[in-house]
Amino acid sequence: MVGFLGFGDVADNVGNFVLRDFKYSAGFGFRYLLNPQEKINVRLDFGFCNESFGVYIAVSEAF
């Protein structure tokens, strides 16, 4: 089981970044080693923020 936390914002220049405007999200996920020789994982992640949530299924790691 893994946990993750993210935050960020978009601005037209660095001077316009304001911490109180940053968007935050968090979540957790599960990994299954599908092929040990090739080190291929299947992942199932659940992410949450104030406005919504998401469920993600993928083969490989996010990073």
N, CA, C and O atoms as a Maestro MAE file, in Angstrom:
{
 s_m_m2io_version
 :::
 2.0.0
}

f_m_ct {
 s_m_title
 :::
 protein
 m_atom[252] {
  # First column is atom index #
  i_m_mmod_type
  r_m_x_coord
  r_m_y_coord
  r_m_z_coord
  i_m_residue_number
  s_m_chain_name
  s_m_pdb_residue_name
  s_m_pdb_atom_name
  i_m_atomic_number
  :::
  1 25 0.853 -1.174 0.000 1 A "MET " " N  " 7
  2 3 0.000 0.000 0.000 1 A "MET " " CA " 6
  3 2 0.895 1.233 0.000 1 A "MET " " C  " 6
  4 15 1.931 1.257 0.665 1 A "MET " " O  " 8
  5 25 0.494 2.246 -0.743 2 A "VAL " " N  " 7
  6 3 1.246 3.496 -0.836 2 A "VAL " " CA " 6
  7 2 0.324 4.671 -0.538 2 A "VAL " " C  " 6
  8 15 -0.891 4.579 -0.713 2 A "VAL " " O  " 8
  9 25 0.902 5.755 -0.096 3 A "GLY " " N  " 7
  10 3 0.171 7.000 0.115 3 A "GLY " " CA " 6
  11 2 0.815 8.104 -0.694 3 A "GLY " " C  " 6
  12 15 2.007 8.042 -0.998 3 A "GLY " " O  " 8
  13 25 0.032 9.121 -1.049 4 A "PHE " " N  " 7
  14 3 0.605 10.242 -1.781 4 A "PHE " " CA " 6
  15 2 -0.125 11.530 -1.435 4 A "PHE " " C  " 6
  16 15 -1.281 11.522 -1.012 4 A "PHE " " O  " 8
  17 25 0.579 12.626 -1.627 5 A "LEU " " N  " 7
  18 3 0.073 13.969 -1.353 5 A "LEU " " CA " 6
  19 2 0.619 14.879 -2.434 5 A "LEU " " C  " 6
  20 15 1.794 14.788 -2.790 5 A "LEU " " O  " 8
  21 25 -0.214 15.748 -2.953 6 A "GLY " " N  " 7
  22 3 0.243 16.671 -3.982 6 A "GLY " " CA " 6
  23 2 -0.387 18.037 -3.807 6 A "GLY " " C  " 6
  24 15 -1.465 18.173 -3.228 6 A "GLY " " O  " 8
  25 25 0.301 19.044 -4.315 7 A "PHE " " N  " 7
  26 3 -0.258 20.391 -4.315 7 A "PHE " " CA " 6
  27 2 0.372 21.181 -5.448 7 A "PHE " " C  " 6
  28 15 1.467 20.856 -5.908 7 A "PHE " " O  " 8
  29 25 -0.321 22.218 -5.896 8 A "GLY " " N  " 7
  30 3 0.232 23.039 -6.961 8 A "GLY " " CA " 6
  31 2 -0.746 24.089 -7.422 8 A "GLY " " C  " 6
  32 15 -1.879 24.167 -6.947 8 A "GLY " " O  " 8
  33 25 -0.290 24.887 -8.349 9 A "ASP " " N  " 7
  34 3 -1.104 25.947 -8.924 9 A "ASP " " CA " 6
  35 2 -0.491 26.308 -10.275 9 A "ASP " " C  " 6
  36 15 0.610 25.868 -10.605 9 A "ASP " " O  " 8
  37 25 -1.199 27.095 -11.032 10 A "VAL " " N  " 7
  38 3 -0.720 27.564 -12.322 10 A "VAL " " CA " 6
  39 2 -0.784 29.086 -12.310 10 A "VAL " " C  " 6
  40 15 -1.777 29.665 -11.870 10 A "VAL " " O  " 8
  41 25 0.274 29.737 -12.792 11 A "ALA " " N  " 7
  42 3 0.305 31.196 -12.863 11 A "ALA " " CA " 6
  43 2 1.095 31.623 -14.091 11 A "ALA " " C  " 6
  44 15 1.903 30.860 -14.619 11 A "ALA " " O  " 8
  45 25 0.854 32.845 -14.538 12 A "ASP " " N  " 7
  46 3 1.563 33.335 -15.717 12 A "ASP " " CA " 6
  47 2 2.993 33.775 -15.416 12 A "ASP " " C  " 6
  48 15 3.802 33.911 -16.333 12 A "ASP " " O  " 8
  49 25 3.317 34.002 -14.125 13 A "ASN " " N  " 7
  50 3 4.700 34.244 -13.727 13 A "ASN " " CA " 6
  51 2 4.870 33.895 -12.251 13 A "ASN " " C  " 6
  52 15 3.887 33.784 -11.518 13 A "ASN " " O  " 8
  53 25 6.096 33.724 -11.825 14 A "VAL " " N  " 7
  54 3 6.391 33.250 -10.468 14 A "VAL " " CA " 6
  55 2 5.853 34.207 -9.411 14 A "VAL " " C  " 6
  56 15 5.454 33.762 -8.335 14 A "VAL " " O  " 8
  57 25 5.830 35.488 -9.685 15 A "GLY " " N  " 7
  58 3 5.338 36.466 -8.720 15 A "GLY " " CA " 6
  59 2 3.862 36.329 -8.399 15 A "GLY " " C  " 6
  60 15 3.410 36.855 -7.382 15 A "GLY " " O  " 8
  61 25 3.100 35.640 -9.232 16 A "ASN " " N  " 7
  62 3 1.660 35.476 -9.001 16 A "ASN " " CA " 6
  63 2 1.298 34.222 -8.218 16 A "ASN " " C  " 6
  64 15 0.115 33.975 -7.985 16 A "ASN " " O  " 8
  65 25 2.271 33.425 -7.808 17 A "PHE " " N  " 7
  66 3 1.977 32.259 -6.978 17 A "PHE " " CA " 6
  67 2 1.624 32.712 -5.573 17 A "PHE " " C  " 6
  68 15 2.371 33.467 -4.951 17 A "PHE " " O  " 8
  69 25 0.485 32.253 -5.074 18 A "VAL " " N  " 7
  70 3 0.034 32.584 -3.723 18 A "VAL " " CA " 6
  71 2 -0.310 31.272 -3.028 18 A "VAL " " C  " 6
  72 15 -1.134 30.506 -3.528 18 A "VAL " " O  " 8
  73 25 0.313 31.002 -1.880 19 A "LEU " " N  " 7
  74 3 0.106 29.723 -1.185 19 A "LEU " " CA " 6
  75 2 -1.357 29.440 -0.895 19 A "LEU " " C  " 6
  76 15 -1.787 28.294 -1.020 19 A "LEU " " O  " 8
  77 25 -2.131 30.434 -0.515 20 A "ARG " " N  " 7
  78 3 -3.535 30.178 -0.159 20 A "ARG " " CA " 6
  79 2 -4.374 29.742 -1.367 20 A "ARG " " C  " 6
  80 15 -5.466 29.199 -1.197 20 A "ARG " " O  " 8
  81 25 -3.867 29.978 -2.591 21 A "ASP " " N  " 7
  82 3 -4.580 29.569 -3.802 21 A "ASP " " CA " 6
  83 2 -4.178 28.184 -4.298 21 A "ASP " " C  " 6
  84 15 -4.780 27.671 -5.241 21 A "ASP " " O  " 8
  85 25 -3.170 27.570 -3.680 22 A "PHE " " N  " 7
  86 3 -2.723 26.251 -4.116 22 A "PHE " " CA " 6
  87 2 -3.851 25.234 -3.974 22 A "PHE " " C  " 6
  88 15 -4.670 25.329 -3.060 22 A "PHE " " O  " 8
  89 25 -3.888 24.274 -4.872 23 A "LYS " " N  " 7
  90 3 -4.851 23.168 -4.828 23 A "LYS " " CA " 6
  91 2 -4.146 21.961 -4.224 23 A "LYS " " C  " 6
  92 15 -2.996 21.680 -4.559 23 A "LYS " " O  " 8
  93 25 -4.826 21.256 -3.343 24 A "TYR " " N  " 7
  94 3 -4.245 20.118 -2.633 24 A "TYR " " CA " 6
  95 2 -5.015 18.844 -2.953 24 A "TYR " " C  " 6
  96 15 -6.220 18.881 -3.202 24 A "TYR " " O  " 8
  97 25 -4.314 17.729 -2.945 25 A "SER " " N  " 7
  98 3 -4.953 16.422 -3.102 25 A "SER " " CA " 6
  99 2 -4.144 15.384 -2.339 25 A "SER " " C  " 6
  100 15 -2.967 15.582 -2.037 25 A "SER " " O  " 8
  101 25 -4.799 14.283 -2.040 26 A "ALA " " N  " 7
  102 3 -4.151 13.187 -1.324 26 A "ALA " " CA " 6
  103 2 -4.797 11.889 -1.769 26 A "ALA " " C  " 6
  104 15 -5.858 11.888 -2.393 26 A "ALA " " O  " 8
  105 25 -4.150 10.795 -1.442 27 A "GLY " " N  " 7
  106 3 -4.729 9.518 -1.799 27 A "GLY " " CA " 6
  107 2 -3.895 8.350 -1.331 27 A "GLY " " C  " 6
  108 15 -2.893 8.500 -0.631 27 A "GLY " " O  " 8
  109 25 -4.343 7.186 -1.741 28 A "PHE " " N  " 7
  110 3 -3.650 5.950 -1.406 28 A "PHE " " CA " 6
  111 2 -3.809 4.990 -2.570 28 A "PHE " " C  " 6
  112 15 -4.676 5.167 -3.426 28 A "PHE " " O  " 8
  113 25 -2.972 3.982 -2.590 29 A "GLY " " N  " 7
  114 3 -3.050 3.030 -3.678 29 A "GLY " " CA " 6
  115 2 -2.437 1.694 -3.328 29 A "GLY " " C  " 6
  116 15 -1.826 1.518 -2.274 29 A "GLY " " O  " 8
  117 25 -2.615 0.767 -4.232 30 A "PHE " " N  " 7
  118 3 -2.113 -0.588 -4.067 30 A "PHE " " CA " 6
  119 2 -1.266 -0.947 -5.279 30 A "PHE " " C  " 6
  120 15 -1.526 -0.477 -6.387 30 A "PHE " " O  " 8
  121 25 -0.260 -1.772 -5.070 31 A "ARG " " N  " 7
  122 3 0.615 -2.232 -6.143 31 A "ARG " " CA " 6
  123 2 0.643 -3.754 -6.160 31 A "ARG " " C  " 6
  124 15 0.634 -4.404 -5.115 31 A "ARG " " O  " 8
  125 25 0.677 -4.306 -7.364 32 A "TYR " " N  " 7
  126 3 0.821 -5.745 -7.537 32 A "TYR " " CA " 6
  127 2 1.936 -5.974 -8.550 32 A "TYR " " C  " 6
  128 15 1.875 -5.466 -9.670 32 A "TYR " " O  " 8
  129 25 2.949 -6.735 -8.160 33 A "LEU " " N  " 7
  130 3 4.081 -7.028 -9.044 33 A "LEU " " CA " 6
  131 2 3.648 -8.089 -10.051 33 A "LEU " " C  " 6
  132 15 3.622 -9.282 -9.746 33 A "LEU " " O  " 8
  133 25 3.312 -7.638 -11.246 34 A "LEU " " N  " 7
  134 3 2.777 -8.508 -12.291 34 A "LEU " " CA " 6
  135 2 3.860 -9.390 -12.906 34 A "LEU " " C  " 6
  136 15 3.622 -10.568 -13.173 34 A "LEU " " O  " 8
  137 25 5.042 -8.832 -13.133 35 A "ASN " " N  " 7
  138 3 6.137 -9.565 -13.763 35 A "ASN " " CA " 6
  139 2 7.430 -9.240 -13.026 35 A "ASN " " C  " 6
  140 15 8.034 -8.199 -13.283 35 A "ASN " " O  " 8
  141 25 7.867 -10.109 -12.113 36 A "PRO " " N  " 7
  142 3 9.070 -9.824 -11.323 36 A "PRO " " CA " 6
  143 2 10.343 -9.672 -12.166 36 A "PRO " " C  " 6
  144 15 11.205 -8.857 -11.834 36 A "PRO " " O  " 8
  145 25 10.471 -10.442 -13.250 37 A "GLN " " N  " 7
  146 3 11.675 -10.351 -14.071 37 A "GLN " " CA " 6
  147 2 11.798 -8.976 -14.729 37 A "GLN " " C  " 6
  148 15 12.893 -8.417 -14.803 37 A "GLN " " O  " 8
  149 25 10.703 -8.444 -15.195 38 A "GLU " " N  " 7
  150 3 10.696 -7.135 -15.860 38 A "GLU " " CA " 6
  151 2 10.363 -5.991 -14.893 38 A "GLU " " C  " 6
  152 15 10.398 -4.822 -15.277 38 A "GLU " " O  " 8
  153 25 10.040 -6.330 -13.637 39 A "LYS " " N  " 7
  154 3 9.660 -5.346 -12.611 39 A "LYS " " CA " 6
  155 2 8.492 -4.475 -13.072 39 A "LYS " " C  " 6
  156 15 8.542 -3.247 -12.998 39 A "LYS " " O  " 8
  157 25 7.444 -5.140 -13.549 40 A "ILE " " N  " 7
  158 3 6.245 -4.449 -14.025 40 A "ILE " " CA " 6
  159 2 5.172 -4.530 -12.947 40 A "ILE " " C  " 6
  160 15 4.791 -5.619 -12.519 40 A "ILE " " O  " 8
  161 25 4.690 -3.372 -12.515 41 A "ASN " " N  " 7
  162 3 3.634 -3.283 -11.508 41 A "ASN " " CA " 6
  163 2 2.304 -2.912 -12.145 41 A "ASN " " C  " 6
  164 15 2.257 -2.196 -13.145 41 A "ASN " " O  " 8
  165 25 1.233 -3.406 -11.556 42 A "VAL " " N  " 7
  166 3 -0.110 -2.911 -11.827 42 A "VAL " " CA " 6
  167 2 -0.485 -2.088 -10.611 42 A "VAL " " C  " 6
  168 15 -0.296 -2.525 -9.476 42 A "VAL " " O  " 8
  169 25 -1.023 -0.879 -10.848 43 A "ARG " " N  " 7
  170 3 -1.362 -0.033 -9.708 43 A "ARG " " CA " 6
  171 2 -2.824 0.373 -9.748 43 A "ARG " " C  " 6
  172 15 -3.411 0.567 -10.812 43 A "ARG " " O  " 8
  173 25 -3.387 0.495 -8.571 44 A "LEU " " N  " 7
  174 3 -4.756 0.955 -8.371 44 A "LEU " " CA " 6
  175 2 -4.681 2.078 -7.347 44 A "LEU " " C  " 6
  176 15 -4.363 1.841 -6.182 44 A "LEU " " O  " 8
  177 25 -4.978 3.313 -7.785 45 A "ASP " " N  " 7
  178 3 -4.856 4.484 -6.924 45 A "ASP " " CA " 6
  179 2 -6.203 5.165 -6.746 45 A "ASP " " C  " 6
  180 15 -7.026 5.195 -7.661 45 A "ASP " " O  " 8
  181 25 -6.415 5.712 -5.553 46 A "PHE " " N  " 7
  182 3 -7.604 6.483 -5.213 46 A "PHE " " CA " 6
  183 2 -7.137 7.865 -4.767 46 A "PHE " " C  " 6
  184 15 -6.406 7.982 -3.783 46 A "PHE " " O  " 8
  185 25 -7.553 8.918 -5.484 47 A "GLY " " N  " 7
  186 3 -7.138 10.274 -5.157 47 A "GLY " " CA " 6
  187 2 -8.332 11.133 -4.791 47 A "GLY " " C  " 6
  188 15 -9.416 10.977 -5.354 47 A "GLY " " O  " 8
  189 25 -8.131 12.050 -3.838 48 A "PHE " " N  " 7
  190 3 -9.211 12.892 -3.325 48 A "PHE " " CA " 6
  191 2 -8.763 14.347 -3.242 48 A "PHE " " C  " 6
  192 15 -7.605 14.628 -2.931 48 A "PHE " " O  " 8
  193 25 -9.680 15.273 -3.520 49 A "CYS " " N  " 7
  194 3 -9.471 16.695 -3.274 49 A "CYS " " CA " 6
  195 2 -10.812 17.275 -2.832 49 A "CYS " " C  " 6
  196 15 -11.786 16.536 -2.691 49 A "CYS " " O  " 8
  197 25 -10.872 18.575 -2.614 50 A "ASN " " N  " 7
  198 3 -12.123 19.185 -2.142 50 A "ASN " " CA " 6
  199 2 -13.264 19.038 -3.133 50 A "ASN " " C  " 6
  200 15 -14.411 18.844 -2.730 50 A "ASN " " O  " 8
  201 25 -12.966 19.127 -4.424 51 A "GLU " " N  " 7
  202 3 -14.022 19.142 -5.427 51 A "GLU " " CA " 6
  203 2 -14.405 17.774 -5.974 51 A "GLU " " C  " 6
  204 15 -15.525 17.600 -6.456 51 A "GLU " " O  " 8
  205 25 -13.496 16.794 -5.910 52 A "SER " " N  " 7
  206 3 -13.792 15.522 -6.565 52 A "SER " " CA " 6
  207 2 -12.874 14.414 -6.068 52 A "SER " " C  " 6
  208 15 -12.104 14.590 -5.123 52 A "SER " " O  " 8
  209 25 -12.980 13.281 -6.725 53 A "PHE " " N  " 7
  210 3 -12.101 12.153 -6.435 53 A "PHE " " CA " 6
  211 2 -11.862 11.403 -7.743 53 A "PHE " " C  " 6
  212 15 -12.574 11.605 -8.726 53 A "PHE " " O  " 8
  213 25 -10.867 10.547 -7.740 54 A "GLY " " N  " 7
  214 3 -10.579 9.771 -8.931 54 A "GLY " " CA " 6
  215 2 -10.068 8.392 -8.584 54 A "GLY " " C  " 6
  216 15 -9.469 8.181 -7.530 54 A "GLY " " O  " 8
  217 25 -10.308 7.460 -9.480 55 A "VAL " " N  " 7
  218 3 -9.797 6.096 -9.363 55 A "VAL " " CA " 6
  219 2 -8.968 5.846 -10.616 55 A "VAL " " C  " 6
  220 15 -9.437 6.062 -11.733 55 A "VAL " " O  " 8
  221 25 -7.729 5.389 -10.423 56 A "TYR " " N  " 7
  222 3 -6.799 5.222 -11.531 56 A "TYR " " CA " 6
  223 2 -6.230 3.808 -11.524 56 A "TYR " " C  " 6
  224 15 -5.762 3.317 -10.497 56 A "TYR " " O  " 8
  225 25 -6.278 3.170 -12.676 57 A "ILE " " N  " 7
  226 3 -5.693 1.842 -12.856 57 A "ILE " " CA " 6
  227 2 -4.652 1.967 -13.964 57 A "ILE " " C  " 6
  228 15 -4.943 2.493 -15.039 57 A "ILE " " O  " 8
  229 25 -3.442 1.484 -13.704 58 A "ALA " " N  " 7
  230 3 -2.381 1.619 -14.705 58 A "ALA " " CA " 6
  231 2 -1.377 0.486 -14.563 58 A "ALA " " C  " 6
  232 15 -1.267 -0.147 -13.512 58 A "ALA " " O  " 8
  233 25 -0.650 0.248 -15.642 59 A "VAL " " N  " 7
  234 3 0.480 -0.671 -15.632 59 A "VAL " " CA " 6
  235 2 1.722 0.207 -15.679 59 A "VAL " " C  " 6
  236 15 1.896 0.975 -16.625 59 A "VAL " " O  " 8
  237 25 2.569 0.109 -14.695 60 A "SER " " N  " 7
  238 3 3.799 0.890 -14.497 60 A "SER " " CA " 6
  239 2 3.615 1.802 -13.291 60 A "SER " " C  " 6
  240 15 2.537 1.867 -12.701 60 A "SER " " O  " 8
  241 25 4.676 2.497 -12.942 61 A "GLU " " N  " 7
  242 3 4.624 3.430 -11.822 61 A "GLU " " CA " 6
  243 2 4.348 4.839 -12.326 61 A "GLU " " C  " 6
  244 15 4.555 5.146 -13.500 61 A "GLU " " O  " 8
  245 25 3.878 5.687 -11.423 62 A "ALA " " N  " 7
  246 3 3.576 7.065 -11.790 62 A "ALA " " CA " 6
  247 2 4.844 7.876 -12.001 62 A "ALA " " C  " 6
  248 15 4.847 8.821 -12.790 62 A "ALA " " O  " 8
  249 25 5.925 7.523 -11.308 63 A "PHE " " N  " 7
  250 3 7.173 8.296 -11.408 63 A "PHE " " CA " 6
  251 2 8.310 7.375 -11.769 63 A "PHE " " C  " 6
  252 15 9.448 7.824 -11.903 63 A "PHE " " O  " 8
  :::
 }
 m_bond[251] {
  # First column is bond index #
  i_m_from
  i_m_to
  i_m_order
  :::
  1 1 2 1
  2 2 3 1
  3 3 4 2
  4 3 5 1
  5 5 6 1
  6 6 7 1
  7 7 8 2
  8 7 9 1
  9 9 10 1
  10 10 11 1
  11 11 12 2
  12 11 13 1
  13 13 14 1
  14 14 15 1
  15 15 16 2
  16 15 17 1
  17 17 18 1
  18 18 19 1
  19 19 20 2
  20 19 21 1
  21 21 22 1
  22 22 23 1
  23 23 24 2
  24 23 25 1
  25 25 26 1
  26 26 27 1
  27 27 28 2
  28 27 29 1
  29 29 30 1
  30 30 31 1
  31 31 32 2
  32 31 33 1
  33 33 34 1
  34 34 35 1
  35 35 36 2
  36 35 37 1
  37 37 38 1
  38 38 39 1
  39 39 40 2
  40 39 41 1
  41 41 42 1
  42 42 43 1
  43 43 44 2
  44 43 45 1
  45 45 46 1
  46 46 47 1
  47 47 48 2
  48 47 49 1
  49 49 50 1
  50 50 51 1
  51 51 52 2
  52 51 53 1
  53 53 54 1
  54 54 55 1
  55 55 56 2
  56 55 57 1
  57 57 58 1
  58 58 59 1
  59 59 60 2
  60 59 61 1
  61 61 62 1
  62 62 63 1
  63 63 64 2
  64 63 65 1
  65 65 66 1
  66 66 67 1
  67 67 68 2
  68 67 69 1
  69 69 70 1
  70 70 71 1
  71 71 72 2
  72 71 73 1
  73 73 74 1
  74 74 75 1
  75 75 76 2
  76 75 77 1
  77 77 78 1
  78 78 79 1
  79 79 80 2
  80 79 81 1
  81 81 82 1
  82 82 83 1
  83 83 84 2
  84 83 85 1
  85 85 86 1
  86 86 87 1
  87 87 88 2
  88 87 89 1
  89 89 90 1
  90 90 91 1
  91 91 92 2
  92 91 93 1
  93 93 94 1
  94 94 95 1
  95 95 96 2
  96 95 97 1
  97 97 98 1
  98 98 99 1
  99 99 100 2
  100 99 101 1
  101 101 102 1
  102 102 103 1
  103 103 104 2
  104 103 105 1
  105 105 106 1
  106 106 107 1
  107 107 108 2
  108 107 109 1
  109 109 110 1
  110 110 111 1
  111 111 112 2
  112 111 113 1
  113 113 114 1
  114 114 115 1
  115 115 116 2
  116 115 117 1
  117 117 118 1
  118 118 119 1
  119 119 120 2
  120 119 121 1
  121 121 122 1
  122 122 123 1
  123 123 124 2
  124 123 125 1
  125 125 126 1
  126 126 127 1
  127 127 128 2
  128 127 129 1
  129 129 130 1
  130 130 131 1
  131 131 132 2
  132 131 133 1
  133 133 134 1
  134 134 135 1
  135 135 136 2
  136 135 137 1
  137 137 138 1
  138 138 139 1
  139 139 140 2
  140 139 141 1
  141 141 142 1
  142 142 143 1
  143 143 144 2
  144 143 145 1
  145 145 146 1
  146 146 147 1
  147 147 148 2
  148 147 149 1
  149 149 150 1
  150 150 151 1
  151 151 152 2
  152 151 153 1
  153 153 154 1
  154 154 155 1
  155 155 156 2
  156 155 157 1
  157 157 158 1
  158 158 159 1
  159 159 160 2
  160 159 161 1
  161 161 162 1
  162 162 163 1
  163 163 164 2
  164 163 165 1
  165 165 166 1
  166 166 167 1
  167 167 168 2
  168 167 169 1
  169 169 170 1
  170 170 171 1
  171 171 172 2
  172 171 173 1
  173 173 174 1
  174 174 175 1
  175 175 176 2
  176 175 177 1
  177 177 178 1
  178 178 179 1
  179 179 180 2
  180 179 181 1
  181 181 182 1
  182 182 183 1
  183 183 184 2
  184 183 185 1
  185 185 186 1
  186 186 187 1
  187 187 188 2
  188 187 189 1
  189 189 190 1
  190 190 191 1
  191 191 192 2
  192 191 193 1
  193 193 194 1
  194 194 195 1
  195 195 196 2
  196 195 197 1
  197 197 198 1
  198 198 199 1
  199 199 200 2
  200 199 201 1
  201 201 202 1
  202 202 203 1
  203 203 204 2
  204 203 205 1
  205 205 206 1
  206 206 207 1
  207 207 208 2
  208 207 209 1
  209 209 210 1
  210 210 211 1
  211 211 212 2
  212 211 213 1
  213 213 214 1
  214 214 215 1
  215 215 216 2
  216 215 217 1
  217 217 218 1
  218 218 219 1
  219 219 220 2
  220 219 221 1
  221 221 222 1
  222 222 223 1
  223 223 224 2
  224 223 225 1
  225 225 226 1
  226 226 227 1
  227 227 228 2
  228 227 229 1
  229 229 230 1
  230 230 231 1
  231 231 232 2
  232 231 233 1
  233 233 234 1
  234 234 235 1
  235 235 236 2
  236 235 237 1
  237 237 238 1
  238 238 239 1
  239 239 240 2
  240 239 241 1
  241 241 242 1
  242 242 243 1
  243 243 244 2
  244 243 245 1
  245 245 246 1
  246 246 247 1
  247 247 248 2
  248 247 249 1
  249 249 250 1
  250 250 251 1
  251 251 252 2
  :::
 }
}
